[in-house]
Amino acid sequence: MSSEQDHLKETDTEARFEFKKEQNAAVKSDKGLTEEIIRMISEDKDEPDWMLERRLRALKQYQNMPMPTDWPGQPDLSELDVQEIVPYIRPDVDKREGVDDWTELPDEIKDTFDKLGIPEAEKNALSGVGAQYESEIVYQNMQEQWEEKGVIFCNMDEAVREHPELVKEYFMTTCVPPSDNKFAALHGAVWSGGSFVYVPEDVTVEMPVQAYFRMNSEGMGQFEHTLIIAEPGSEVHYIEGCSAPKYGTHNLHSGGVEVFVKEDAHVQYSTVQNWSKNTFNLNTKRAIVEENGTMEWVSGSMGSKATMLYPCSILKGRGATDTHITIAFAGKGQNIDTGAKVYHNAPNTKSTIESKSISKDGGRTNYRGLVHIADGAENSSTAVECDALMFDNESTSDTMPYMEIEESKVDVAHEATVGKIGDEDIFYLQSRGLDDDDAKKMIVAGFIEPITEELPIEYAVELNRLIELEMEGSLG
Amino acid sequence: MSAGTQVHANLTEEQVREISEGLDEPDWLLETRLEALEALSGLDMPDVIRTPGRNWTNLHELDFESLVDPLNVAENKDQVGPDEADVLPWSEAVDEHEELLREHFGSVVDPQENYLTALSTALFSTGTVIYVPEGVDAEDVTIRTEQNSRSLFNYTLVVTEESSSVTILERQSTGAEQDEQYYSGIVEVVAGENSSVQYGSLQNLSEEAYNFALKRGDADTYATINWIEVNLGTQLTKSGVSTELNGDSSETQIVGAFYGHNDQHFDLDAKVWHRAEHTTADLVTRGVTDDIARSVYEGVQDVGKDAWDTSSYQRENTLMLSDESEADASPKLIINNHDTEASHSATVGQIDREDLLYMTSRGVDPRAARNMLVEGFFVPVLEEIAVDELRDDLEELVAARLRQRN
């Protein structure tokens, strides 16, 4: 344990605690999101002026934008007090300070870890104790392997310092500008941490790049930024693992993900998210895909009180391809509003969206999707399929696709189905000796199989396990 | 733009009083009109779909100042029905069926639902009331409206008593053509227990015209309301067809067909609200867009909490004949009851090249082959149209439109 502590000291934890105190004072005198606070975050991170300027510009945009409240059937955001956003960062730091032992974690979280079968080392990492330590190790291993090939994989804060020319060019410029939406602007102002991935031309990164521990290792990881640049002909699979429940104190997660898929490059971005059930999860994730590039989004959205997340691909180059595979699970008190956006802006582009949702115990899922085929994007095709499974009469499931088709030489198809778990299926399984719960679990496992197939085995197992726990009603 | 700026200065209470008086209406009806007039300034345009960066239909471009001329009304109207049912012009209905009107007018479509319904309520000067008594089967009710003035506001009420049935065929066309015209039609259908309403509508107004149409039915226990909605004319149509399935085991079907060419813009919605047990809905729409025409389709299947054992299906297919046309679609499912079997699908595409190749290789002239394929595209909808006359009309009008094509 002592060596772990030492490692903690070696990182900038100390500095962050200092920073926390300053911020506390600032927050007391000046509530809400202010220029001073942004300057403080930037200063604490030792950022160059240009990044500070970007933050301040984003802050201005944020202040001038309305909350998105007029979407049909959207989650209720009224409990989210925007003026209290920065103070919400603070409890995160407090908590890190407060919990220095596994035993001090809330029972609910401990139970979940136990049930997930997560080993002790991971428990420590996930509980925030050894996160920095663990993640540094992970990074170093990866770096050794790929450095020779020119692959960069590092903390986003570090990337600002070490790779300013790349970050300057790609960070919230053309892909997710802060002006995109209110939470992108907020993110641009207060972002912190996250991952930076750069894959040079024609390099294939064989094993998935994982940022499993990253999220908890940052004091303000609620606003993490991920920037992935895949140069022509390269290939990488990035996995964001926020797959463990987090502390109950967070109220807003507003991440930003930008992916640049150059000519003939192939990027897969997989995420399994399971936020605590009082979290507002409002993210912007987008990829720009050049000629013959391929972008694959694989996501499982499990936790949170309310999620609004629509990963987007802009198919900019001829022959670009997009695949979306998403699964959403909404249990008691949850509203998971998620979907996919694809802009077909060039000829011969192709997209496939497969969305599955499960709602139970009053949970609410919504597929909200937009497929836009621009004039001139001839010979493009898109196929959207949404299936919803509902467990009971307290639950809700909506499907709201939007299709904007400006080009005639296209093939556009959308299909959606909603149904309850078939009584006959359950009866069949019961007649073969399974009890009701097991029968339901088995049907759900079959229902989500197309998603789990796409994930590396450990994530697939975890996703299945999480869903099983949700079904038992034993999570959170 | 807020709705408030759209109330035009030349619309007055006196005009509304004059319309009402001319029709010899009772006071309560005049009050309803005046309330609608007064509400105008606070009401919004009907909802349109908005997605990032665009409004799917921009109703604010309608210039009511110049379009609406409430006291200057001209039309040719036929209202024909069998003797067993009452098919009455509005002025007669006011006289003969006041109680019926008092009970049902505005009960299905709220007069103040939006700016255009309120405008219509305040200003309508013509209409038809169809009353079918218990046990009566009334076939062949025909309403033809030919608009000869700049604006025309039409109202239709259909009430069917228990175990009755009616088939209504309504056509709208333009007679004396003016530069731009505005036609507004509101239809309320109250289908009593175990009754059946088949309501076919063929909108073939001039291509200079603007059209706002709202048709809505309320289906009681075991009742059936079937709509056929055909849109061919106008430069801008905003049309909504919907059924509230309020009675157990009620059913509805909405069959839609449209053909947009030149610079026509159709904003069409088909909606069903499942509010009771064992209800069934089937929504089928097919349309063509050509030239720089644009179609906007919104289909909503809303299954309420108490709608146990629901079956709800929706299909929408658009065929694009030109590169400059646009076809936007949003088939929505809103499901609050898990004991539901629901599905929807939408497709957009062009004429299948292989089909075309097959036909031309068999010696069919390419143009004829294309026309046959377009006609063939409408077949699944034509098959659903139970009213022979309407089916024939649609086939003929589609063929005529195809012949116009180069």
Tab-separated table of N, CA and C in Angstrom, chain A residues 124-255:
chain	number	residue	atom	x	y	z
A	124	ASN	N	-9.803	-1.155	-6.320
A	124	ASN	CA	-9.055	-0.001	-5.837
A	124	ASN	C	-9.018	1.101	-6.890
A	125	ALA	N	-8.763	0.677	-8.104
A	125	ALA	CA	-8.689	1.650	-9.183
A	125	ALA	C	-10.024	2.355	-9.356
A	126	LEU	N	-11.073	1.553	-9.385
A	126	LEU	CA	-12.385	2.123	-9.648
A	126	LEU	C	-12.878	2.986	-8.496
A	127	SER	N	-12.441	2.652	-7.324
A	127	SER	CA	-12.903	3.451	-6.199
A	127	SER	C	-12.115	4.745	-6.106
A	128	GLY	N	-11.166	4.893	-6.992
A	128	GLY	CA	-10.440	6.160	-7.055
A	128	GLY	C	-9.148	6.129	-6.281
A	129	VAL	N	-8.951	5.058	-5.514
A	129	VAL	CA	-7.765	5.010	-4.658
A	129	VAL	C	-6.492	4.890	-5.478
A	130	GLY	N	-6.493	3.891	-6.337
A	130	GLY	CA	-5.252	3.661	-7.067
A	130	GLY	C	-5.351	4.013	-8.533
A	131	ALA	N	-6.306	4.782	-8.850
A	131	ALA	CA	-6.593	5.003	-10.260
A	131	ALA	C	-5.402	5.557	-11.016
A	132	GLN	N	-4.868	6.597	-10.452
A	132	GLN	CA	-3.774	7.256	-11.146
A	132	GLN	C	-2.628	6.280	-11.355
A	133	TYR	N	-2.329	5.591	-10.274
A	133	TYR	CA	-1.264	4.602	-10.294
A	133	TYR	C	-1.538	3.551	-11.380
A	134	GLU	N	-2.706	2.978	-11.286
A	134	GLU	CA	-3.034	1.920	-12.228
A	134	GLU	C	-2.992	2.426	-13.674
A	135	SER	N	-3.542	3.561	-13.861
A	135	SER	CA	-3.656	4.017	-15.235
A	135	SER	C	-2.299	4.394	-15.818
A	136	GLU	N	-1.443	4.910	-14.967
A	136	GLU	CA	-0.115	5.230	-15.449
A	136	GLU	C	0.582	3.973	-15.964
A	137	ILE	N	0.432	2.924	-15.200
A	137	ILE	CA	1.030	1.652	-15.607
A	137	ILE	C	0.484	1.223	-16.968
A	138	VAL	N	-0.828	1.293	-17.055
A	138	VAL	CA	-1.476	0.896	-18.309
A	138	VAL	C	-0.916	1.712	-19.469
A	139	TYR	N	-0.836	2.978	-19.247
A	139	TYR	CA	-0.338	3.845	-20.308
A	139	TYR	C	1.094	3.500	-20.696
A	140	GLN	N	1.904	3.299	-19.649
A	140	GLN	CA	3.314	3.047	-19.947
A	140	GLN	C	3.500	1.768	-20.753
A	141	ASN	N	2.753	0.739	-20.366
A	141	ASN	CA	2.843	-0.495	-21.128
A	141	ASN	C	2.495	-0.270	-22.590
A	142	MET	N	1.434	0.458	-22.767
A	142	MET	CA	0.979	0.691	-24.122
A	142	MET	C	1.981	1.518	-24.895
A	143	GLN	N	2.491	2.517	-24.213
A	143	GLN	CA	3.425	3.407	-24.901
A	143	GLN	C	4.653	2.646	-25.403
A	144	GLU	N	5.202	1.792	-24.524
A	144	GLU	CA	6.376	1.029	-24.928
A	144	GLU	C	6.134	0.262	-26.217
A	145	GLN	N	4.970	-0.356	-26.249
A	145	GLN	CA	4.652	-1.194	-27.385
A	145	GLN	C	4.507	-0.397	-28.685
A	146	TRP	N	3.931	0.760	-28.585
A	146	TRP	CA	3.550	1.472	-29.812
A	146	TRP	C	4.395	2.687	-30.156
A	147	GLU	N	5.168	3.113	-29.194
A	147	GLU	CA	5.910	4.343	-29.410
A	147	GLU	C	6.758	4.306	-30.683
A	148	GLU	N	7.374	3.145	-30.880
A	148	GLU	CA	8.232	3.005	-32.060
A	148	GLU	C	7.464	3.286	-33.338
A	149	LYS	N	6.217	2.895	-33.351
A	149	LYS	CA	5.395	3.100	-34.553
A	149	LYS	C	4.839	4.519	-34.642
A	150	GLY	N	5.094	5.293	-33.629
A	150	GLY	CA	4.637	6.678	-33.666
A	150	GLY	C	3.253	6.898	-33.101
A	151	VAL	N	2.691	5.855	-32.476
A	151	VAL	CA	1.360	6.003	-31.883
A	151	VAL	C	1.473	6.830	-30.607
A	152	ILE	N	0.543	7.738	-30.449
A	152	ILE	CA	0.513	8.506	-29.200
A	152	ILE	C	-0.763	8.138	-28.456
A	153	PHE	N	-0.636	7.807	-27.224
A	153	PHE	CA	-1.816	7.572	-26.388
A	153	PHE	C	-1.514	8.179	-25.039
A	154	CYS	N	-2.131	9.259	-24.738
A	154	CYS	CA	-1.856	9.896	-23.453
A	154	CYS	C	-3.067	10.654	-22.936
A	155	ASN	N	-2.899	11.138	-21.757
A	155	ASN	CA	-3.880	11.982	-21.110
A	155	ASN	C	-4.092	13.254	-21.952
A	156	MET	N	-5.323	13.681	-22.063
A	156	MET	CA	-5.621	14.851	-22.894
A	156	MET	C	-4.924	16.111	-22.370
A	157	ASP	N	-4.852	16.256	-21.060
A	157	ASP	CA	-4.162	17.421	-20.486
A	157	ASP	C	-2.692	17.430	-20.905
A	158	GLU	N	-2.127	16.231	-20.898
A	158	GLU	CA	-0.738	16.085	-21.274
A	158	GLU	C	-0.556	16.396	-22.766
A	159	ALA	N	-1.526	15.966	-23.560
A	159	ALA	CA	-1.444	16.200	-25.005
A	159	ALA	C	-1.383	17.697	-25.318
A	160	VAL	N	-2.113	18.482	-24.513
A	160	VAL	CA	-2.093	19.933	-24.730
A	160	VAL	C	-0.671	20.467	-24.575
A	161	ARG	N	0.047	19.897	-23.604
A	161	ARG	CA	1.415	20.352	-23.367
A	161	ARG	C	2.406	19.757	-24.359
A	162	GLU	N	2.242	18.443	-24.619
A	162	GLU	CA	3.252	17.728	-25.409
A	162	GLU	C	3.027	17.780	-26.918
A	163	HIS	N	1.769	17.879	-27.329
A	163	HIS	CA	1.479	17.835	-28.772
A	163	HIS	C	0.593	19.010	-29.188
A	164	PRO	N	1.044	20.215	-28.880
A	164	PRO	CA	0.176	21.372	-29.075
A	164	PRO	C	-0.258	21.557	-30.534
A	165	GLU	N	0.627	21.231	-31.470
A	165	GLU	CA	0.263	21.483	-32.874
A	165	GLU	C	-0.936	20.624	-33.288
A	166	LEU	N	-0.951	19.352	-32.835
A	166	LEU	CA	-2.079	18.477	-33.163
A	166	LEU	C	-3.351	18.925	-32.433
A	167	VAL	N	-3.193	19.199	-31.179
A	167	VAL	CA	-4.371	19.574	-30.383
A	167	VAL	C	-4.952	20.891	-30.896
A	168	LYS	N	-4.075	21.820	-31.212
A	168	LYS	CA	-4.514	23.119	-31.737
A	168	LYS	C	-5.388	22.945	-32.975
A	169	GLU	N	-4.942	22.035	-33.827
A	169	GLU	CA	-5.653	21.848	-35.086
A	169	GLU	C	-6.988	21.127	-34.897
A	170	TYR	N	-7.008	20.122	-34.026
A	170	TYR	CA	-8.177	19.246	-33.980
A	170	TYR	C	-9.112	19.459	-32.788
A	171	PHE	N	-8.665	20.068	-31.745
A	171	PHE	CA	-9.467	20.148	-30.521
A	171	PHE	C	-10.634	21.136	-30.645
A	172	MET	N	-11.827	20.612	-30.709
A	172	MET	CA	-13.065	21.407	-30.758
A	172	MET	C	-13.016	22.499	-31.818
A	173	THR	N	-12.536	22.119	-32.992
A	173	THR	CA	-12.515	23.080	-34.097
A	173	THR	C	-13.566	22.710	-35.126
A	174	THR	N	-13.269	21.678	-35.917
A	174	THR	CA	-14.213	21.326	-36.980
A	174	THR	C	-15.180	20.219	-36.587
A	175	CYS	N	-14.815	19.398	-35.648
A	175	CYS	CA	-15.652	18.229	-35.341
A	175	CYS	C	-16.755	18.572	-34.342
A	176	VAL	N	-16.376	18.917	-33.145
A	176	VAL	CA	-17.379	19.368	-32.156
A	176	VAL	C	-17.021	20.788	-31.715
A	177	PRO	N	-17.418	21.794	-32.471
A	177	PRO	CA	-17.162	23.154	-31.999
A	177	PRO	C	-18.051	23.445	-30.792
A	178	PRO	N	-17.607	24.281	-29.879
A	178	PRO	CA	-18.427	24.559	-28.685
A	178	PRO	C	-19.805	25.118	-29.054
A	179	SER	N	-19.889	25.725	-30.218
A	179	SER	CA	-21.174	26.316	-30.622
A	179	SER	C	-22.197	25.244	-30.976
A	180	ASP	N	-21.800	23.984	-31.001
A	180	ASP	CA	-22.704	22.928	-31.433
A	180	ASP	C	-23.955	22.809	-30.567
A	181	ASN	N	-23.768	22.792	-29.277
A	181	ASN	CA	-24.926	22.761	-28.380
A	181	ASN	C	-24.487	23.234	-26.999
A	182	LYS	N	-25.432	23.458	-26.141
A	182	LYS	CA	-25.118	24.078	-24.855
A	182	LYS	C	-24.105	23.263	-24.049
A	183	PHE	N	-24.240	21.939	-24.118
A	183	PHE	CA	-23.350	21.133	-23.301
A	183	PHE	C	-21.980	20.931	-23.939
A	184	ALA	N	-21.921	21.073	-25.260
A	184	ALA	CA	-20.609	21.092	-25.919
A	184	ALA	C	-19.872	22.375	-25.517
A	185	ALA	N	-20.602	23.462	-25.430
A	185	ALA	CA	-19.995	24.732	-25.020
A	185	ALA	C	-19.522	24.655	-23.571
A	186	LEU	N	-20.374	24.074	-22.727
A	186	LEU	CA	-19.980	23.896	-21.323
A	186	LEU	C	-18.713	23.044	-21.242
A	187	HIS	N	-18.734	21.973	-21.997
A	187	HIS	CA	-17.587	21.071	-22.034
A	187	HIS	C	-16.327	21.819	-22.471
A	188	GLY	N	-16.460	22.642	-23.498
A	188	GLY	CA	-15.316	23.400	-24.008
A	188	GLY	C	-14.729	24.334	-22.962
A	189	ALA	N	-15.580	24.784	-22.054
A	189	ALA	CA	-15.114	25.704	-21.026
A	189	ALA	C	-14.445	24.977	-19.857
A	190	VAL	N	-15.012	23.867	-19.442
A	190	VAL	CA	-14.537	23.243	-18.205
A	190	VAL	C	-13.896	21.873	-18.396
A	191	TRP	N	-13.670	21.468	-19.641
A	191	TRP	CA	-13.180	20.106	-19.897
A	191	TRP	C	-11.903	19.843	-19.107
A	192	SER	N	-11.722	18.561	-18.779
A	192	SER	CA	-10.544	18.196	-18.020
A	192	SER	C	-10.306	16.707	-18.176
A	193	GLY	N	-9.094	16.349	-18.473
A	193	GLY	CA	-8.762	14.931	-18.582
A	193	GLY	C	-9.276	14.331	-19.865
A	194	GLY	N	-9.263	13.015	-19.888
A	194	GLY	CA	-9.667	12.318	-21.096
A	194	GLY	C	-8.467	11.754	-21.821
A	195	SER	N	-8.713	11.264	-23.008
A	195	SER	CA	-7.641	10.575	-23.720
A	195	SER	C	-7.336	11.226	-25.056
A	196	PHE	N	-6.067	11.127	-25.424
A	196	PHE	CA	-5.636	11.586	-26.725
A	196	PHE	C	-5.000	10.404	-27.449
A	197	VAL	N	-5.519	10.099	-28.622
A	197	VAL	CA	-5.007	8.961	-29.380
A	197	VAL	C	-4.629	9.442	-30.774
A	198	TYR	N	-3.401	9.190	-31.140
A	198	TYR	CA	-2.967	9.549	-32.487
A	198	TYR	C	-2.340	8.317	-33.129
A	199	VAL	N	-2.875	7.922	-34.284
A	199	VAL	CA	-2.338	6.743	-34.964
A	199	VAL	C	-1.806	7.199	-36.325
A	200	PRO	N	-0.495	7.046	-36.553
A	200	PRO	CA	0.081	7.526	-37.806
A	200	PRO	C	-0.376	6.697	-39.006
A	201	GLU	N	-0.061	7.200	-40.165
A	201	GLU	CA	-0.472	6.594	-41.415
A	201	GLU	C	-0.087	5.111	-41.472
A	202	ASP	N	-1.046	4.317	-41.947
A	202	ASP	CA	-0.847	2.884	-42.193
A	202	ASP	C	-0.457	2.054	-40.971
A	203	VAL	N	-0.630	2.600	-39.791
A	203	VAL	CA	-0.327	1.807	-38.597
A	203	VAL	C	-1.612	1.160	-38.080
A	204	THR	N	-1.535	-0.109	-37.803
A	204	THR	CA	-2.671	-0.801	-37.217
A	204	THR	C	-2.350	-1.111	-35.763
A	205	VAL	N	-3.183	-0.598	-34.884
A	205	VAL	CA	-2.995	-0.893	-33.459
A	205	VAL	C	-3.821	-2.138	-33.176
A	206	GLU	N	-3.124	-3.252	-32.978
A	206	GLU	CA	-3.832	-4.532	-32.951
A	206	GLU	C	-4.735	-4.715	-31.749
A	207	MET	N	-4.256	-4.285	-30.592
A	207	MET	CA	-5.133	-4.503	-29.433
A	207	MET	C	-5.906	-3.222	-29.096
A	208	PRO	N	-7.078	-3.425	-28.556
A	208	PRO	CA	-7.884	-2.247	-28.269
A	208	PRO	C	-7.184	-1.290	-27.301
A	209	VAL	N	-7.285	-0.010	-27.584
A	209	VAL	CA	-6.778	1.011	-26.669
A	209	VAL	C	-7.859	1.234	-25.630
A	210	GLN	N	-7.508	1.014	-24.378
A	210	GLN	CA	-8.536	1.089	-23.355
A	210	GLN	C	-8.287	2.235	-22.391
A	211	ALA	N	-9.317	2.898	-22.057
A	211	ALA	CA	-9.217	3.940	-21.041
A	211	ALA	C	-10.151	3.578	-19.903
A	212	TYR	N	-9.975	2.386	-19.438
A	212	TYR	CA	-10.892	1.856	-18.446
A	212	TYR	C	-10.839	2.624	-17.132
A	213	PHE	N	-9.665	3.000	-16.745
A	213	PHE	CA	-9.515	3.635	-15.423
A	213	PHE	C	-9.445	5.146	-15.501
A	214	ARG	N	-9.356	5.619	-16.686
A	214	ARG	CA	-9.116	7.041	-16.859
A	214	ARG	C	-10.121	7.918	-16.121
A	215	MET	N	-11.352	7.563	-16.255
A	215	MET	CA	-12.410	8.437	-15.782
A	215	MET	C	-12.279	8.806	-14.314
A	216	ASN	N	-11.962	7.788	-13.515
A	216	ASN	CA	-11.898	8.058	-12.088
A	216	ASN	C	-10.586	8.689	-11.660
A	217	SER	N	-9.623	8.660	-12.553
A	217	SER	CA	-8.305	9.147	-12.163
A	217	SER	C	-8.249	10.672	-12.203
A	218	GLU	N	-9.240	11.267	-12.751
A	218	GLU	CA	-9.247	12.719	-12.840
A	218	GLU	C	-10.222	13.310	-11.841
A	219	GLY	N	-9.786	14.319	-11.181
A	219	GLY	CA	-10.644	14.956	-10.201
A	219	GLY	C	-11.905	15.522	-10.834
A	220	MET	N	-11.770	15.973	-12.058
A	220	MET	CA	-12.944	16.520	-12.731
A	220	MET	C	-13.274	15.717	-13.977
A	221	GLY	N	-13.167	14.441	-13.794
A	221	GLY	CA	-13.388	13.535	-14.913
A	221	GLY	C	-14.785	13.566	-15.486
A	222	GLN	N	-15.641	14.327	-14.899
A	222	GLN	CA	-16.992	14.427	-15.436
A	222	GLN	C	-17.047	15.185	-16.753
A	223	PHE	N	-15.950	15.830	-17.100
A	223	PHE	CA	-15.930	16.603	-18.341
A	223	PHE	C	-14.750	16.167	-19.208
A	224	GLU	N	-14.571	14.865	-19.287
A	224	GLU	CA	-13.390	14.378	-20.007
A	224	GLU	C	-13.542	14.556	-21.521
A	225	HIS	N	-12.413	14.764	-22.143
A	225	HIS	CA	-12.410	14.942	-23.588
A	225	HIS	C	-11.597	13.839	-24.246
A	226	THR	N	-12.154	13.259	-25.283
A	226	THR	CA	-11.422	12.223	-26.010
A	226	THR	C	-11.221	12.693	-27.443
A	227	LEU	N	-9.971	12.661	-27.859
A	227	LEU	CA	-9.639	13.088	-29.220
A	227	LEU	C	-8.866	11.965	-29.887
A	228	ILE	N	-9.437	11.464	-30.959
A	228	ILE	CA	-8.790	10.351	-31.666
A	228	ILE	C	-8.511	10.794	-33.099
A	229	ILE	N	-7.266	10.688	-33.503
A	229	ILE	CA	-6.905	11.032	-34.867
A	229	ILE	C	-6.314	9.781	-35.526
A	230	ALA	N	-7.005	9.286	-36.534
A	230	ALA	CA	-6.519	8.095	-37.243
A	230	ALA	C	-6.098	8.537	-38.639
A	231	GLU	N	-4.809	8.566	-38.851
A	231	GLU	CA	-4.279	9.029	-40.143
A	231	GLU	C	-4.619	8.021	-41.250
A	232	PRO	N	-4.437	8.388	-42.504
A	232	PRO	CA	-4.852	7.520	-43.613
A	232	PRO	C	-4.336	6.093	-43.469
A	233	GLY	N	-5.228	5.157	-43.711
A	233	GLY	CA	-4.856	3.753	-43.713
A	233	GLY	C	-4.609	3.134	-42.346
A	234	SER	N	-4.839	3.879	-41.297
A	234	SER	CA	-4.566	3.335	-39.963
A	234	SER	C	-5.812	2.662	-39.394
A	235	GLU	N	-5.601	1.963	-38.302
A	235	GLU	CA	-6.721	1.252	-37.699
A	235	GLU	C	-6.562	1.200	-36.187
A	236	VAL	N	-7.637	1.505	-35.480
A	236	VAL	CA	-7.556	1.466	-34.023
A	236	VAL	C	-8.937	1.208	-33.430
A	237	HIS	N	-8.932	0.508	-32.324
A	237	HIS	CA	-10.165	0.263	-31.582
A	237	HIS	C	-9.995	0.869	-30.190
A	238	TYR	N	-10.800	1.866	-29.917
A	238	TYR	CA	-10.706	2.555	-28.634
A	238	TYR	C	-11.872	2.126	-27.756
A	239	ILE	N	-11.585	1.789	-26.539
A	239	ILE	CA	-12.659	1.403	-25.626
A	239	ILE	C	-12.681	2.319	-24.430
A	240	GLU	N	-13.815	2.957	-24.255
A	240	GLU	CA	-13.971	3.819	-23.103
A	240	GLU	C	-14.734	3.016	-22.065
A	241	GLY	N	-14.108	2.755	-20.965
A	241	GLY	CA	-14.775	1.920	-19.978
A	241	GLY	C	-15.243	2.685	-18.771
A	242	CYS	N	-16.410	3.228	-18.881
A	242	CYS	CA	-17.002	3.820	-17.676
A	242	CYS	C	-18.000	2.781	-17.229
A	243	SER	N	-17.521	1.570	-17.149
A	243	SER	CA	-18.466	0.478	-16.994
A	243	SER	C	-18.750	0.176	-15.540
A	244	ALA	N	-18.222	0.967	-14.636
A	244	ALA	CA	-18.535	0.738	-13.238
A	244	ALA	C	-19.357	1.901	-12.706
A	245	PRO	N	-20.217	1.610	-11.766
A	245	PRO	CA	-20.975	2.692	-11.159
A	245	PRO	C	-20.019	3.646	-10.456
A	246	LYS	N	-20.367	4.900	-10.469
A	246	LYS	CA	-19.492	5.887	-9.848
A	246	LYS	C	-20.118	6.385	-8.556
A	247	TYR	N	-19.433	7.273	-7.915
A	247	TYR	CA	-19.960	7.844	-6.679
A	247	TYR	C	-21.312	8.488	-6.912
A	248	GLY	N	-22.062	8.526	-5.836
A	248	GLY	CA	-23.383	9.122	-5.952
A	248	GLY	C	-23.391	10.628	-5.908
A	249	THR	N	-22.260	11.238	-5.763
A	249	THR	CA	-22.292	12.679	-5.566
A	249	THR	C	-22.324	13.478	-6.867
A	250	HIS	N	-21.952	12.836	-7.959
A	250	HIS	CA	-21.902	13.570	-9.221
A	250	HIS	C	-23.282	13.865	-9.737
A	251	ASN	N	-23.403	14.965	-10.363
A	251	ASN	CA	-24.697	15.285	-10.920
A	251	ASN	C	-24.694	15.517	-12.411
A	252	LEU	N	-23.526	15.819	-12.954
A	252	LEU	CA	-23.504	16.068	-14.382
A	252	LEU	C	-22.254	15.470	-15.002
A	253	HIS	N	-22.475	14.713	-16.031
A	253	HIS	CA	-21.350	14.252	-16.842
A	253	HIS	C	-21.561	14.819	-18.239
A	254	SER	N	-20.611	15.572	-18.699
A	254	SER	CA	-20.753	16.148	-20.020
A	254	SER	C	-19.426	16.001	-20.756
A	255	GLY	N	-19.262	14.848	-21.345
A	255	GLY	CA	-18.019	14.542	-22.039
A	255	GLY	C	-18.062	15.008	-23.482
